[in-house]
Amino acid sequence: MRVLVTGGAGFIGGGIVERLAARGDRVVVLDSLTAHEKAPDLPDPVELIVGDLNDEDAVRNATEGVDAVCHQAARVGLGVDFDDVTGYVADNDLGTATLLRALWRRSFAGRLVVASSMVVYGEGRYRCPEHGDVRAEPRRRADLDAGRFDPRCPHCGTALAWATVTEEAPLDPRNVYAATKVHTEHLAFLYGRESGARVCALRYHNVYGPRMPRDTPYAGVASIFRSALESGGVPRVFEDGAQTRDFVHVHDVARANVLALDSDWTGACNVASGEPHTVGDMARALAAAFPGAPEPVVTGEYRLGDVRHVVASPDLAAAAIGFRAETAFADGMRAFASDPLR
């Protein structure tokens, strides 16, 4: 099978490429390499085409003769502020559109797997003791300034308890990156309906592991904490540290992509560990892997675009593509303390 992996030199894409090449697939990587100081090591005989998704010549060459596409290239993270909006839309929305147009012009009707994110849900699923499942409103700056971080019931004002999010949850993007991921899904599924291609969107939860970017405004929180510890500093945990996430190892995410490529299932599914932990848990687990490191500091700071709790149900991915995460949180964090980053 000839497979195009966009962003195949990156954090998640690199792991996908290794798995595909190891089993004998012919892999083409399209990557701008802007996040790399030097050319990455790609397995032989992977073909590398250097260019971004808005380089129409590069995209046209990369899509030639492919049987399947694994679309990982994107600008990720919350960014700095709304001034990033044009960069995110150019890279994620227009870039995806350019890729899909090139596939359309080649009459591509094969397998298309796209990287999405848990951020499409906005706040996760919440329950009120009196009113049952309720939709959490965006958190107000006044509440956050006062240290009231948990969403409250819009009917009675009671603090809400989180519950696991299933794929049927309404999409509610609450930052620019999230909005572009919703649009990526919508464009991909529209392409599937028009072309007959079988499309699967994988909604990644908080991915960590080797090759993770470090020391940029777009890096994940695990990488930011790791960098602080390596420099002798202290991880600074925002809010009260009790915000809950699902941390899933990059090796599991790469395996989920290969399973999705091999499956005919169409739709969107969560890619998560099924093992929720707080951000404070993660900071403490990393600090424990650095002998003599100080305890993380809970600062009470916040970012307005952040959400409080997002915990996924992994059940659909298990049923649809046969994916269950294998890396336990404690083992993954222990290894991440010394994993190579970029």
GROMACS .gro file of C-alpha atoms in nm, residues 19-272:
model
  254
   19ARG     CA    1   0.511   0.164   1.188
   20LEU     CA    2   0.403   0.174   0.825
   21ALA     CA    3   0.759   0.142   0.690
   22ALA     CA    4   0.836  -0.145   0.929
   23ARG     CA    5   0.554  -0.354   0.790
   24GLY     CA    6   0.651  -0.287   0.429
   25ASP     CA    7   0.417  -0.010   0.316
   26ARG     CA    8   0.550   0.241   0.065
   27VAL     CA    9   0.541   0.570   0.253
   28VAL     CA   10   0.550   0.924   0.119
   29VAL     CA   11   0.601   1.204   0.372
   30LEU     CA   12   0.497   1.562   0.302
   31ASP     CA   13   0.643   1.793   0.566
   32SER     CA   14   0.755   2.155   0.567
   33LEU     CA   15   1.033   2.075   0.820
   34THR     CA   16   0.982   2.421   0.971
   35ALA     CA   17   0.980   2.267   1.320
   36HIS     CA   18   1.315   2.092   1.264
   37GLU     CA   19   1.662   2.238   1.303
   38LYS     CA   20   1.804   1.959   1.084
   39ALA     CA   21   1.664   1.703   0.845
   40PRO     CA   22   1.490   1.425   1.040
   41ASP     CA   23   1.590   1.061   1.029
   42LEU     CA   24   1.324   0.876   0.831
   43PRO     CA   25   1.331   0.502   0.774
   44ASP     CA   26   1.447   0.373   0.437
   45PRO     CA   27   1.297   0.379   0.179
   46VAL     CA   28   1.052   0.654   0.286
   47GLU     CA   29   1.016   0.929   0.026
   48LEU     CA   30   1.034   1.281   0.170
   49ILE     CA   31   0.876   1.575  -0.012
   50VAL     CA   32   0.960   1.906   0.155
   51GLY     CA   33   0.674   2.155   0.138
   52ASP     CA   34   0.375   2.272   0.332
   53LEU     CA   35   0.012   2.200   0.257
   54ASN     CA   36  -0.033   2.532   0.078
   55ASP     CA   37   0.247   2.447  -0.167
   56GLU     CA   38   0.029   2.318  -0.450
   57ASP     CA   39   0.318   2.165  -0.647
   58ALA     CA   40   0.441   1.973  -0.342
   59VAL     CA   41   0.091   1.852  -0.258
   60ARG     CA   42   0.027   1.745  -0.617
   61ASN     CA   43   0.350   1.542  -0.620
   62ALA     CA   44   0.281   1.390  -0.280
   63THR     CA   45  -0.066   1.267  -0.371
   64GLU     CA   46   0.039   1.093  -0.691
   65GLY     CA   47  -0.060   0.727  -0.692
   66VAL     CA   48  -0.143   0.697  -0.321
   67ASP     CA   49  -0.384   0.433  -0.190
   68ALA     CA   50  -0.433   0.595   0.150
   69VAL     CA   51  -0.371   0.928   0.322
   70CYS     CA   52  -0.294   0.992   0.688
   71HIS     CA   53  -0.331   1.367   0.743
   72GLN     CA   54  -0.133   1.476   1.049
   73ALA     CA   55   0.011   1.813   0.943
   74ALA     CA   56  -0.128   2.104   1.145
   75ARG     CA   57  -0.042   2.399   1.361
   76VAL     CA   58  -0.116   2.273   1.711
   77GLY     CA   59  -0.165   2.405   2.064
   78LEU     CA   60  -0.355   2.697   2.207
   79GLY     CA   61  -0.109   2.950   2.065
   80VAL     CA   62  -0.026   3.288   2.214
   81ASP     CA   63  -0.347   3.487   2.162
   82PHE     CA   64  -0.606   3.564   1.895
   83ASP     CA   65  -0.340   3.730   1.682
   84ASP     CA   66  -0.246   3.374   1.579
   85VAL     CA   67  -0.581   3.330   1.401
   86THR     CA   68  -0.459   3.380   1.045
   87GLY     CA   69  -0.169   3.137   1.092
   88TYR     CA   70  -0.397   2.867   1.228
   89VAL     CA   71  -0.656   2.912   0.954
   90ALA     CA   72  -0.392   2.920   0.679
   91ASP     CA   73  -0.214   2.607   0.804
   92ASN     CA   74  -0.511   2.399   0.920
   93ASP     CA   75  -0.820   2.509   0.723
   94LEU     CA   76  -0.668   2.619   0.393
   95GLY     CA   77  -0.397   2.354   0.413
   96THR     CA   78  -0.655   2.077   0.452
   97ALA     CA   79  -0.862   2.224   0.168
   98THR     CA   80  -0.556   2.229  -0.059
   99LEU     CA   81  -0.481   1.865   0.020
  100LEU     CA   82  -0.841   1.758  -0.042
  101ARG     CA   83  -0.857   1.948  -0.370
  102ALA     CA   84  -0.541   1.772  -0.489
  103LEU     CA   85  -0.694   1.436  -0.396
  104TRP     CA   86  -1.016   1.529  -0.579
  105ARG     CA   87  -0.822   1.613  -0.894
  106ARG     CA   88  -0.662   1.268  -0.875
  107SER     CA   89  -1.005   1.102  -0.825
  108PHE     CA   90  -0.882   0.962  -0.494
  109ALA     CA   91  -1.143   0.736  -0.330
  110GLY     CA   92  -0.920   0.540  -0.094
  111ARG     CA   93  -0.876   0.555   0.282
  112LEU     CA   94  -0.841   0.898   0.448
  113VAL     CA   95  -0.754   0.926   0.817
  114VAL     CA   96  -0.736   1.277   0.963
  115ALA     CA   97  -0.596   1.397   1.293
  116SER     CA   98  -0.856   1.574   1.504
  117SER     CA   99  -0.856   1.659   1.874
  118MET     CA  100  -1.054   1.646   2.193
  119VAL     CA  101  -1.064   2.027   2.176
  120VAL     CA  102  -1.358   2.000   1.935
  121TYR     CA  103  -1.579   1.923   2.236
  122GLY     CA  104  -1.494   2.245   2.421
  123GLU     CA  105  -1.577   2.172   2.781
  124GLY     CA  106  -1.639   1.804   2.838
  125ARG     CA  107  -1.952   1.636   2.965
  126TYR     CA  108  -2.098   1.751   3.298
  127ARG     CA  109  -2.370   1.644   3.537
  128CYS     CA  110  -2.564   1.840   3.796
  129PRO     CA  111  -2.698   1.649   4.102
  130GLU     CA  112  -3.040   1.805   4.044
  131HIS     CA  113  -3.063   1.861   3.667
  132GLY     CA  114  -2.864   1.567   3.529
  133ASP     CA  115  -2.657   1.618   3.214
  134VAL     CA  116  -2.616   1.989   3.142
  135ARG     CA  117  -2.409   2.189   2.898
  136ALA     CA  118  -2.138   2.391   3.067
  137GLU     CA  119  -2.123   2.754   2.961
  138PRO     CA  120  -1.785   2.912   2.878
  139ARG     CA  121  -1.609   3.005   3.199
  140ARG     CA  122  -1.623   3.373   3.291
  141ARG     CA  123  -1.313   3.577   3.360
  142ALA     CA  124  -1.460   3.703   3.689
  143ASP     CA  125  -1.501   3.346   3.816
  144LEU     CA  126  -1.150   3.249   3.711
  145ASP     CA  127  -1.004   3.560   3.876
  146ALA     CA  128  -1.182   3.456   4.196
  147GLY     CA  129  -1.044   3.101   4.179
  148ARG     CA  130  -1.380   2.946   4.085
  149PHE     CA  131  -1.253   2.713   3.816
  150ASP     CA  132  -1.522   2.445   3.791
  151PRO     CA  133  -1.818   2.517   3.564
  152ARG     CA  134  -2.152   2.562   3.737
  153CYS     CA  135  -2.500   2.448   3.648
  154PRO     CA  136  -2.671   2.715   3.434
  155HIS     CA  137  -3.000   2.634   3.611
  156CYS     CA  138  -2.909   2.627   3.981
  157GLY     CA  139  -2.545   2.739   4.008
  158THR     CA  140  -2.423   2.414   4.165
  159ALA     CA  141  -2.067   2.306   4.080
  160LEU     CA  142  -2.080   2.037   3.812
  161ALA     CA  143  -1.912   1.696   3.814
  162TRP     CA  144  -1.744   1.571   3.496
  163ALA     CA  145  -1.846   1.257   3.310
  164THR     CA  146  -1.686   1.080   3.014
  165VAL     CA  147  -1.739   1.236   2.672
  166THR     CA  148  -1.866   1.019   2.389
  167GLU     CA  149  -1.842   1.100   2.022
  168GLU     CA  150  -2.209   1.200   2.008
  169ALA     CA  151  -2.135   1.507   2.220
  170PRO     CA  152  -2.204   1.837   2.041
  171LEU     CA  153  -1.901   2.015   1.897
  172ASP     CA  154  -1.826   2.337   2.079
  173PRO     CA  155  -1.480   2.478   1.993
  174ARG     CA  156  -1.361   2.737   2.244
  175ASN     CA  157  -1.035   2.855   2.091
  176VAL     CA  158  -0.899   2.914   1.740
  177TYR     CA  159  -0.714   2.583   1.717
  178ALA     CA  160  -1.030   2.398   1.818
  179ALA     CA  161  -1.232   2.578   1.552
  180THR     CA  162  -0.983   2.473   1.283
  181LYS     CA  163  -1.001   2.111   1.396
  182VAL     CA  164  -1.379   2.112   1.367
  183HIS     CA  165  -1.343   2.251   1.016
  184THR     CA  166  -1.082   1.987   0.929
  185GLU     CA  167  -1.332   1.716   1.025
  186HIS     CA  168  -1.615   1.881   0.833
  187LEU     CA  169  -1.408   1.924   0.516
  188ALA     CA  170  -1.280   1.566   0.531
  189PHE     CA  171  -1.627   1.415   0.575
  190LEU     CA  172  -1.765   1.634   0.296
  191TYR     CA  173  -1.485   1.506   0.075
  192GLY     CA  174  -1.579   1.150   0.166
  193ARG     CA  175  -1.941   1.204   0.069
  194GLU     CA  176  -1.847   1.366  -0.262
  195SER     CA  177  -1.570   1.124  -0.361
  196GLY     CA  178  -1.668   0.794  -0.202
  197ALA     CA  179  -1.348   0.792   0.006
  198ARG     CA  180  -1.372   0.621   0.345
  199VAL     CA  181  -1.294   0.887   0.606
  200CYS     CA  182  -1.204   0.846   0.972
  201ALA     CA  183  -1.126   1.133   1.212
  202LEU     CA  184  -0.926   1.048   1.523
  203ARG     CA  185  -0.990   1.284   1.815
  204TYR     CA  186  -0.662   1.275   2.007
  205HIS     CA  187  -0.663   1.353   2.374
  206ASN     CA  188  -0.349   1.485   2.547
  207VAL     CA  189  -0.064   1.317   2.358
  208TYR     CA  190   0.285   1.295   2.508
  209GLY     CA  191   0.603   1.098   2.447
  210PRO     CA  192   0.925   1.103   2.243
  211ARG     CA  193   0.967   1.370   1.971
  212MET     CA  194   0.730   1.604   2.154
  213PRO     CA  195   0.807   1.970   2.073
  214ARG     CA  196   0.966   2.167   2.354
  215ASP     CA  197   0.999   2.530   2.459
  216THR     CA  198   0.748   2.695   2.226
  217PRO     CA  199   0.409   2.859   2.295
  218TYR     CA  200   0.258   2.565   2.104
  219ALA     CA  201   0.419   2.288   2.310
  220GLY     CA  202   0.205   2.060   2.525
  221VAL     CA  203   0.194   2.102   2.900
  222ALA     CA  204   0.389   1.780   2.958
  223SER     CA  205   0.678   1.916   2.751
  224ILE     CA  206   0.666   2.252   2.932
  225PHE     CA  207   0.684   2.079   3.272
  226ARG     CA  208   0.966   1.853   3.154
  227SER     CA  209   1.171   2.152   3.032
  228ALA     CA  210   1.126   2.327   3.366
  229LEU     CA  211   1.251   2.023   3.558
  230GLU     CA  212   1.551   1.973   3.327
  231SER     CA  213   1.662   2.330   3.385
  232GLY     CA  214   1.634   2.295   3.762
  233GLY     CA  215   1.311   2.490   3.776
  234VAL     CA  216   0.971   2.408   3.916
  235PRO     CA  217   0.668   2.308   3.705
  236ARG     CA  218   0.406   2.583   3.734
  237VAL     CA  219   0.060   2.430   3.739
  238PHE     CA  220  -0.220   2.664   3.637
  239GLU     CA  221  -0.557   2.696   3.809
  240ASP     CA  222  -0.568   2.463   4.112
  241GLY     CA  223  -0.411   2.166   3.933
  242ALA     CA  224  -0.735   1.968   3.947
  243GLN     CA  225  -0.829   2.012   3.581
  244THR     CA  226  -0.874   1.660   3.442
  245ARG     CA  227  -0.743   1.520   3.116
  246ASP     CA  228  -0.669   1.190   2.946
  247PHE     CA  229  -0.295   1.159   2.875
  248VAL     CA  230  -0.232   0.913   2.591
  249HIS     CA  231   0.113   0.799   2.478
  250VAL     CA  232   0.228   0.883   2.126
  251HIS     CA  233   0.310   0.517   2.055
  252ASP     CA  234  -0.054   0.431   2.121
  253VAL     CA  235  -0.169   0.717   1.899
  254ALA     CA  236   0.053   0.599   1.613
  255ARG     CA  237  -0.087   0.247   1.649
  256ALA     CA  238  -0.442   0.386   1.644
  257ASN     CA  239  -0.368   0.553   1.310
  258VAL     CA  240  -0.241   0.231   1.155
  259LEU     CA  241  -0.547   0.045   1.282
  260ALA     CA  242  -0.768   0.316   1.131
  261LEU     CA  243  -0.586   0.296   0.798
  262ASP     CA  244  -0.650  -0.079   0.791
  263SER     CA  245  -1.017  -0.040   0.882
  264ASP     CA  246  -1.311   0.050   0.658
  265TRP     CA  247  -1.498   0.217   0.946
  266THR     CA  248  -1.604   0.575   0.883
  267GLY     CA  249  -1.674   0.841   1.143
  268ALA     CA  250  -1.499   1.014   1.434
  269CYS     CA  251  -1.367   0.843   1.744
  270ASN     CA  252  -1.173   0.935   2.056
  271VAL     CA  253  -0.813   0.820   2.087
  272ALA     CA  254  -0.752   0.816   2.460
   0.00000   0.00000   0.00000
